[in-house]
Amino acid sequence: SAGRALNKNMMLLSAPSAWVASEWLRSNLLTGFPWALLGHSQAFGNLPIIQIADITGAFGVSFLIMFVNSVIYLTVSRFRAGKGIPAPALLAAFLVIMLVLRYGYIRMNNIFTGEGFRVSVAQGNIPQSKKWDEAFSEHIMKRYEDLTKSAAAERPDLIIWPETAVPGFLESEEALLSRVRSAVISAGIPVLVGTPRYDPDAGACYNSASLFSADGRIVKTYDKIHLVPFGEYIPFRKSLSFVEKFAHNPIGDFSSGGEYTVFSFFIRREIGDADSRQTLMKKVKFSCLICFEDIFPELSRRLVAGGASLLVNVTNDAWFMKSAAPYQHAQCSVFRAVENRVGVVRSANTGLSCFIDQKGRIVDRVGASGDDIFVEGYRSREIVLNRASTFYNRYGDVFSYICMAIAALFLLLPALPAAKVPGKTG
């Protein structure tokens, strides 16, 4: 039949397309959870392969892995059955890999130019058991004040504190606000501070990041848009409120923000020689992703399309303890950098505080004694600000939609009637 013939010719597309379809659905249905996608496995050790993400997103890398493994499975199966080696399939896999690698090496050799921007990230390494204990508030604030002072000595353009770094509601507690302002003014450098925030007018709490100017003013605040279900809120609370009875830790009651915030401020640059120097003021635009927001490619796409030339991820991965999860989380940031060709800077309470360039390379990280999680410290690094337009940033998950259409076609094929040959009767 026509259906069987088509099915036979497109056999190697069915498994990878179905896999991508399932990953896309997992990433988008019921708030979505695109964590540890198959393609993410290549983030740290196979950078040339993941460069196609600026066209296909992470899903394209998942497709490639499944396609190659499908060819291997078909080859082994046919060989064991005595049917010979499927030369066309092997040739197709070889050509696809060569094309992807060729594209990857071209991208890896690209030089991204733009304004140099020096950033410092602070990793406080506050144990989760002490984070909200009032008895440790002084200890927490002292640690971030010390880290800020040390980072400021290297004269960065921006210092970043991680998610909910301050032990309280910053804007509602005058003593806490005054202390943060003093730390910022003493540093003389803008500081992005992760903090819970209470809005009395709305009667709502937010997981936020506030940008302080060098003179201690709050310039702008971003309220987290994509909240963690059963962590920061209970979805369908009327029906699922019973979940709180079984939770080991209290479930938050945060509200979702509604603005895709792009922070902006000016940096000072001196040009010229000793006899003739000029001061230029250059505007910097960046956006912040809080906690696991960096795992959602659509959110990063919207922020970059809105003008951000740098993405910042502030997070607290202490929940995961010493496991693979903090590194799995960082893999997502690697893909956001490649998809949008922007730098990504991560500041974690503990996790992986690092600097990722436009090619997905982790160029520096906070570390001590060979460890990079559950250590205290800071790191400063100059990054390049740029906005290189990509296919993925402009058009999103087009590749995934094609895969879903192919997967749907294969589901429908068994139901297609056999094709009738003209001139023949039963």
XYZ file of C-alpha atoms in Angstrom:
426
model
C 0.000 0.000 0.000
C 1.007 3.639 -0.302
C 1.028 3.860 3.485
C 3.337 0.852 3.879
C 5.680 2.123 1.165
C 5.927 5.525 2.816
C 6.398 3.900 6.203
C 9.257 1.769 4.843
C 11.045 4.716 3.236
C 10.737 6.920 6.321
C 11.319 4.238 8.954
C 14.391 5.924 10.407
C 12.506 9.167 10.943
C 9.751 7.693 13.079
C 11.703 6.972 16.290
C 13.600 10.289 16.506
C 10.508 12.278 15.516
C 8.387 10.529 18.124
C 11.102 11.124 20.711
C 11.226 14.852 19.940
C 7.435 15.005 20.040
C 7.408 13.412 23.493
C 10.127 15.799 24.748
C 8.257 18.813 23.405
C 5.052 17.675 25.102
C 6.891 17.098 28.390
C 8.391 20.556 28.037
C 5.087 22.333 27.533
C 2.140 20.444 29.023
C 0.992 21.080 32.610
C 3.476 23.949 33.164
C 6.199 21.890 31.421
C 9.464 20.385 32.629
C 12.187 20.316 29.941
C 14.836 19.022 32.344
C 17.462 16.473 31.261
C 16.395 16.276 27.636
C 18.364 13.736 25.625
C 20.187 16.519 23.781
C 21.342 18.060 27.061
C 23.680 15.082 27.518
C 26.038 16.659 24.954
C 26.298 20.072 26.676
C 29.605 19.592 28.451
C 31.572 17.194 26.283
C 30.459 17.660 22.689
C 30.165 21.359 21.915
C 30.461 21.106 18.076
C 27.388 18.841 18.008
C 25.163 21.224 19.973
C 25.829 24.249 17.750
C 22.806 23.273 15.636
C 20.694 24.408 18.604
C 20.739 27.936 17.160
C 18.501 26.460 14.439
C 16.652 23.549 16.039
C 16.910 24.186 19.760
C 17.927 21.372 22.102
C 15.329 19.163 20.423
C 17.445 18.973 17.272
C 20.307 17.449 19.231
C 17.887 14.921 20.755
C 16.723 14.060 17.230
C 20.302 13.540 16.051
C 21.112 11.174 18.920
C 17.959 9.142 18.336
C 18.520 9.055 14.561
C 22.062 7.701 14.902
C 20.982 5.139 17.484
C 18.093 4.056 15.255
C 20.547 3.433 12.421
C 22.791 1.432 14.765
C 19.805 -0.630 15.942
C 18.678 -1.280 12.356
C 22.201 -2.300 11.337
C 22.655 -4.726 14.233
C 19.163 -6.199 13.751
C 19.639 -6.807 10.034
C 23.113 -8.246 10.560
C 21.851 -10.707 13.173
C 18.985 -11.698 10.895
C 21.417 -12.380 8.044
C 19.962 -9.613 5.867
C 23.203 -7.712 5.365
C 24.150 -4.187 6.286
C 21.737 -1.333 5.388
C 24.257 0.722 3.424
C 21.856 3.611 2.584
C 20.970 4.079 6.251
C 24.611 4.033 7.334
C 25.523 6.492 4.595
C 22.678 8.789 5.652
C 23.839 8.713 9.285
C 27.428 9.421 8.248
C 26.409 12.377 6.070
C 24.153 13.857 8.760
C 26.898 13.627 11.388
C 29.437 15.181 9.019
C 27.087 18.050 8.165
C 26.311 18.717 11.829
C 30.001 18.622 12.757
C 30.908 20.861 9.836
C 28.316 23.407 10.942
C 29.449 23.035 14.548
C 33.118 23.711 13.818
C 32.213 26.730 11.701
C 30.226 28.136 14.618
C 32.947 27.270 17.129
C 35.369 29.325 15.030
C 33.071 32.350 14.917
C 34.339 35.441 16.720
C 31.616 37.286 18.612
C 32.399 40.968 18.964
C 30.788 43.530 21.206
C 31.208 45.589 24.333
C 33.365 44.068 27.056
C 31.423 43.755 30.315
C 32.957 42.568 33.578
C 30.673 40.628 35.926
C 31.222 39.174 39.392
C 29.073 36.373 40.818
C 28.778 35.548 44.515
C 28.163 32.011 45.772
C 27.243 32.167 49.458
C 26.819 28.417 50.019
C 24.203 28.867 52.725
C 22.853 25.466 53.876
C 19.186 25.012 53.096
C 18.473 24.191 56.741
C 19.817 27.623 57.793
C 18.614 29.758 54.909
C 15.393 30.921 56.572
C 16.450 30.503 60.206
C 16.405 33.962 61.837
C 19.295 32.931 64.063
C 21.522 32.817 60.983
C 20.367 36.075 59.349
C 23.406 37.994 60.555
C 25.726 35.237 59.324
C 24.084 35.239 55.885
C 24.236 39.000 55.445
C 27.838 39.145 56.626
C 28.833 36.521 54.088
C 27.321 38.384 51.147
C 28.758 41.682 52.366
C 32.223 40.114 52.499
C 31.858 38.501 49.068
C 30.658 41.807 47.607
C 33.580 43.688 49.126
C 36.066 41.179 47.715
C 34.448 41.231 44.267
C 34.291 45.040 44.230
C 38.071 45.185 44.591
C 38.279 43.783 41.055
C 36.103 46.639 39.744
C 33.435 44.743 37.829
C 30.576 46.509 36.070
C 27.988 44.378 37.888
C 27.899 42.110 40.948
C 25.268 39.366 41.165
C 23.835 37.750 44.293
C 21.937 34.460 43.841
C 18.256 33.632 44.205
C 16.680 34.709 47.536
C 20.134 35.664 48.814
C 18.746 38.018 51.466
C 17.100 36.333 54.480
C 13.801 38.208 54.349
C 11.490 40.431 52.320
C 13.924 43.085 51.160
C 11.577 45.956 50.365
C 9.372 45.363 53.416
C 12.097 45.160 56.067
C 13.771 48.527 56.488
C 16.774 47.229 58.431
C 17.472 44.613 55.760
C 17.034 47.104 52.924
C 19.327 49.588 54.643
C 22.008 46.957 55.051
C 21.917 45.902 51.410
C 22.037 49.547 50.336
C 25.088 50.129 52.506
C 26.856 47.139 50.939
C 26.064 48.424 47.447
C 27.115 52.012 48.170
C 30.319 50.791 49.809
C 31.106 48.738 46.690
C 30.205 51.633 44.392
C 29.018 49.102 41.801
C 25.508 48.055 40.666
C 24.348 44.850 42.332
C 21.595 42.447 41.245
C 20.050 40.951 44.392
C 17.849 37.855 44.537
C 15.132 38.385 47.118
C 11.575 37.491 48.117
C 9.281 40.495 47.690
C 5.896 41.366 49.172
C 3.583 43.741 47.350
C 1.071 45.123 49.870
C -1.097 46.635 47.139
C -1.562 43.287 45.413
C -1.351 41.289 48.642
C 1.064 38.966 46.857
C 4.557 37.546 47.384
C 7.049 37.226 44.562
C 10.374 35.511 44.005
C 12.283 38.463 42.611
C 15.579 39.987 41.540
C 16.176 43.689 42.181
C 18.826 45.785 40.468
C 20.504 48.329 42.759
C 22.355 51.242 41.196
C 25.794 52.145 42.535
C 24.219 54.804 44.773
C 21.919 52.269 46.460
C 18.643 52.912 44.639
C 16.452 50.058 43.394
C 16.350 50.733 39.666
C 14.064 47.897 38.606
C 12.731 44.569 39.842
C 11.912 41.368 38.000
C 9.261 39.067 39.465
C 9.642 35.419 38.521
C 7.159 34.409 35.844
C 7.438 30.609 35.715
C 7.030 29.261 39.231
C 7.983 25.786 40.456
C 4.788 23.739 40.933
C 4.514 22.177 44.391
C 7.570 24.181 45.433
C 6.560 27.830 45.069
C 2.846 27.277 44.633
C 0.219 24.562 44.424
C -1.413 24.330 40.989
C -5.174 23.823 41.047
C -5.031 24.612 44.765
C -8.726 23.945 45.391
C -8.359 20.369 44.167
C -4.777 19.631 45.216
C -4.464 21.401 48.573
C -4.127 17.999 50.279
C -0.603 17.736 48.814
C 0.675 20.053 51.551
C 0.029 17.350 54.145
C 2.607 15.076 52.522
C 5.294 17.689 51.753
C 8.576 17.392 53.681
C 9.046 21.180 53.445
C 6.408 23.925 53.446
C 5.134 24.781 49.967
C 5.434 28.462 49.091
C 2.577 30.718 48.198
C 4.216 32.895 45.574
C 2.474 34.720 42.756
C 3.693 34.811 39.196
C 5.088 38.019 37.716
C 3.681 39.387 34.506
C 6.492 41.394 32.891
C 9.336 40.077 30.743
C 11.808 42.459 32.325
C 14.900 43.794 30.593
C 17.218 45.608 32.994
C 19.291 48.481 31.690
C 21.962 50.734 33.119
C 24.960 52.715 31.922
C 28.604 51.770 32.252
C 31.477 54.211 32.066
C 34.324 53.699 29.620
C 37.492 55.778 29.231
C 39.057 56.066 25.769
C 42.067 57.878 24.397
C 45.599 58.410 25.729
C 47.061 60.357 28.632
C 46.925 63.629 26.675
C 43.417 63.255 25.372
C 40.942 61.126 27.284
C 37.194 60.933 26.842
C 34.523 59.360 28.991
C 31.786 57.419 27.240
C 28.589 56.165 28.820
C 27.322 52.948 27.270
C 23.963 51.339 27.917
C 23.841 47.686 28.954
C 20.704 45.553 28.697
C 20.296 42.164 30.354
C 17.561 39.933 31.694
C 17.327 37.630 34.677
C 16.043 34.068 34.860
C 15.256 32.897 38.391
C 15.766 29.311 39.540
C 14.662 26.821 36.890
C 13.403 29.462 34.448
C 16.536 28.859 32.384
C 15.262 25.395 31.455
C 12.454 26.964 29.377
C 13.793 28.078 25.970
C 10.728 30.153 25.120
C 11.285 32.440 28.109
C 14.900 33.125 27.117
C 13.827 33.719 23.516
C 11.333 36.383 24.569
C 13.839 38.169 26.799
C 16.546 38.258 24.119
C 14.013 39.363 21.507
C 13.050 42.120 23.951
C 16.551 43.551 23.867
C 18.652 41.593 26.369
C 22.254 41.051 25.240
C 23.063 38.975 28.322
C 21.097 36.401 30.315
C 21.640 36.009 34.055
C 20.454 32.961 35.982
C 20.189 33.340 39.756
C 19.371 30.093 41.502
C 19.605 28.013 44.655
C 20.479 24.405 43.915
C 21.175 23.466 47.541
C 17.975 21.394 47.420
C 19.726 18.838 45.218
C 22.525 18.134 47.699
C 25.714 16.653 46.199
C 24.263 15.047 43.101
C 24.244 15.346 39.327
C 21.255 17.709 39.420
C 23.183 21.017 39.738
C 25.163 20.060 36.625
C 22.002 18.982 34.792
C 20.583 22.405 35.590
C 23.673 24.135 34.176
C 23.346 22.079 30.969
C 20.127 23.965 30.268
C 21.924 27.312 30.520
C 24.511 26.070 28.014
C 21.742 25.524 25.468
C 20.161 28.923 26.147
C 23.523 30.504 25.296
C 23.854 28.604 22.011
C 20.217 28.983 20.955
C 20.320 32.772 21.302
C 24.084 33.354 20.854
C 24.276 35.410 24.038
C 26.423 35.010 27.120
C 24.838 33.433 30.193
C 26.066 34.179 33.710
C 24.948 31.919 36.570
C 25.024 32.891 40.248
C 23.954 30.126 42.637
C 23.641 30.014 46.410
C 25.311 26.761 45.654
C 25.181 24.907 42.376
C 27.289 25.853 39.425
C 28.101 29.559 39.441
C 29.774 30.098 36.102
C 30.193 32.102 32.914
C 29.004 30.621 29.603
C 29.931 32.186 26.274
C 27.908 32.327 23.050
C 29.290 28.950 21.932
C 28.182 27.181 25.097
C 31.658 27.013 26.643
C 31.924 27.353 30.417
C 34.847 29.762 30.455
C 35.112 30.200 34.229
C 33.379 29.119 37.437
C 33.414 29.596 41.198
C 35.487 26.860 42.772
C 37.610 25.884 45.746
C 39.819 22.853 46.389
C 38.705 21.249 43.159
C 34.974 21.553 43.938
C 32.442 23.885 42.365
C 29.291 23.026 44.337
C 28.861 23.470 48.079
C 31.764 25.908 48.226
C 31.775 29.588 49.156
C 33.378 32.140 46.889
C 33.131 34.620 44.065
C 34.482 34.949 40.552
C 34.883 37.875 38.148
C 35.042 37.580 34.399
C 34.810 39.839 31.385
C 32.235 38.726 28.856
C 31.218 40.057 25.461
C 27.805 41.646 25.068
C 26.235 41.017 21.691
C 22.920 40.237 20.053
C 23.543 37.874 17.158
C 20.195 36.987 15.630
C 19.573 33.250 15.237
C 16.968 31.201 13.431
C 15.841 29.641 16.704
C 15.471 32.984 18.427
C 13.339 34.318 15.570
C 11.181 31.282 14.830
C 11.366 29.012 17.853
C 10.453 25.330 17.756
C 9.753 25.002 14.009
C 11.924 21.879 13.892
C 9.949 20.328 16.759
C 6.654 21.042 15.001
C 7.941 19.258 11.886
C 8.923 16.270 14.033
C 5.482 16.194 15.636
C 3.859 16.249 12.203
C 6.043 13.309 11.093
C 5.234 11.408 14.291
C 1.515 12.032 13.769
C 1.803 10.804 10.171
C 3.318 7.526 11.335
C 0.506 7.093 13.833
C -2.008 7.558 11.025
C -0.296 5.307 8.466
C -1.726 1.993 9.764
C -5.206 3.443 9.347
C -4.652 4.547 5.734
C -6.521 2.444 3.143
C -4.473 0.496 0.625
C -3.831 2.423 -2.578
C -5.780 1.276 -5.621
C -3.861 0.642 -8.833
C -5.675 2.096 -11.908
C -7.021 -0.498 -14.306
C -7.063 -3.282 -11.712
C -10.138 -4.761 -10.120
C -10.511 -7.076 -7.196
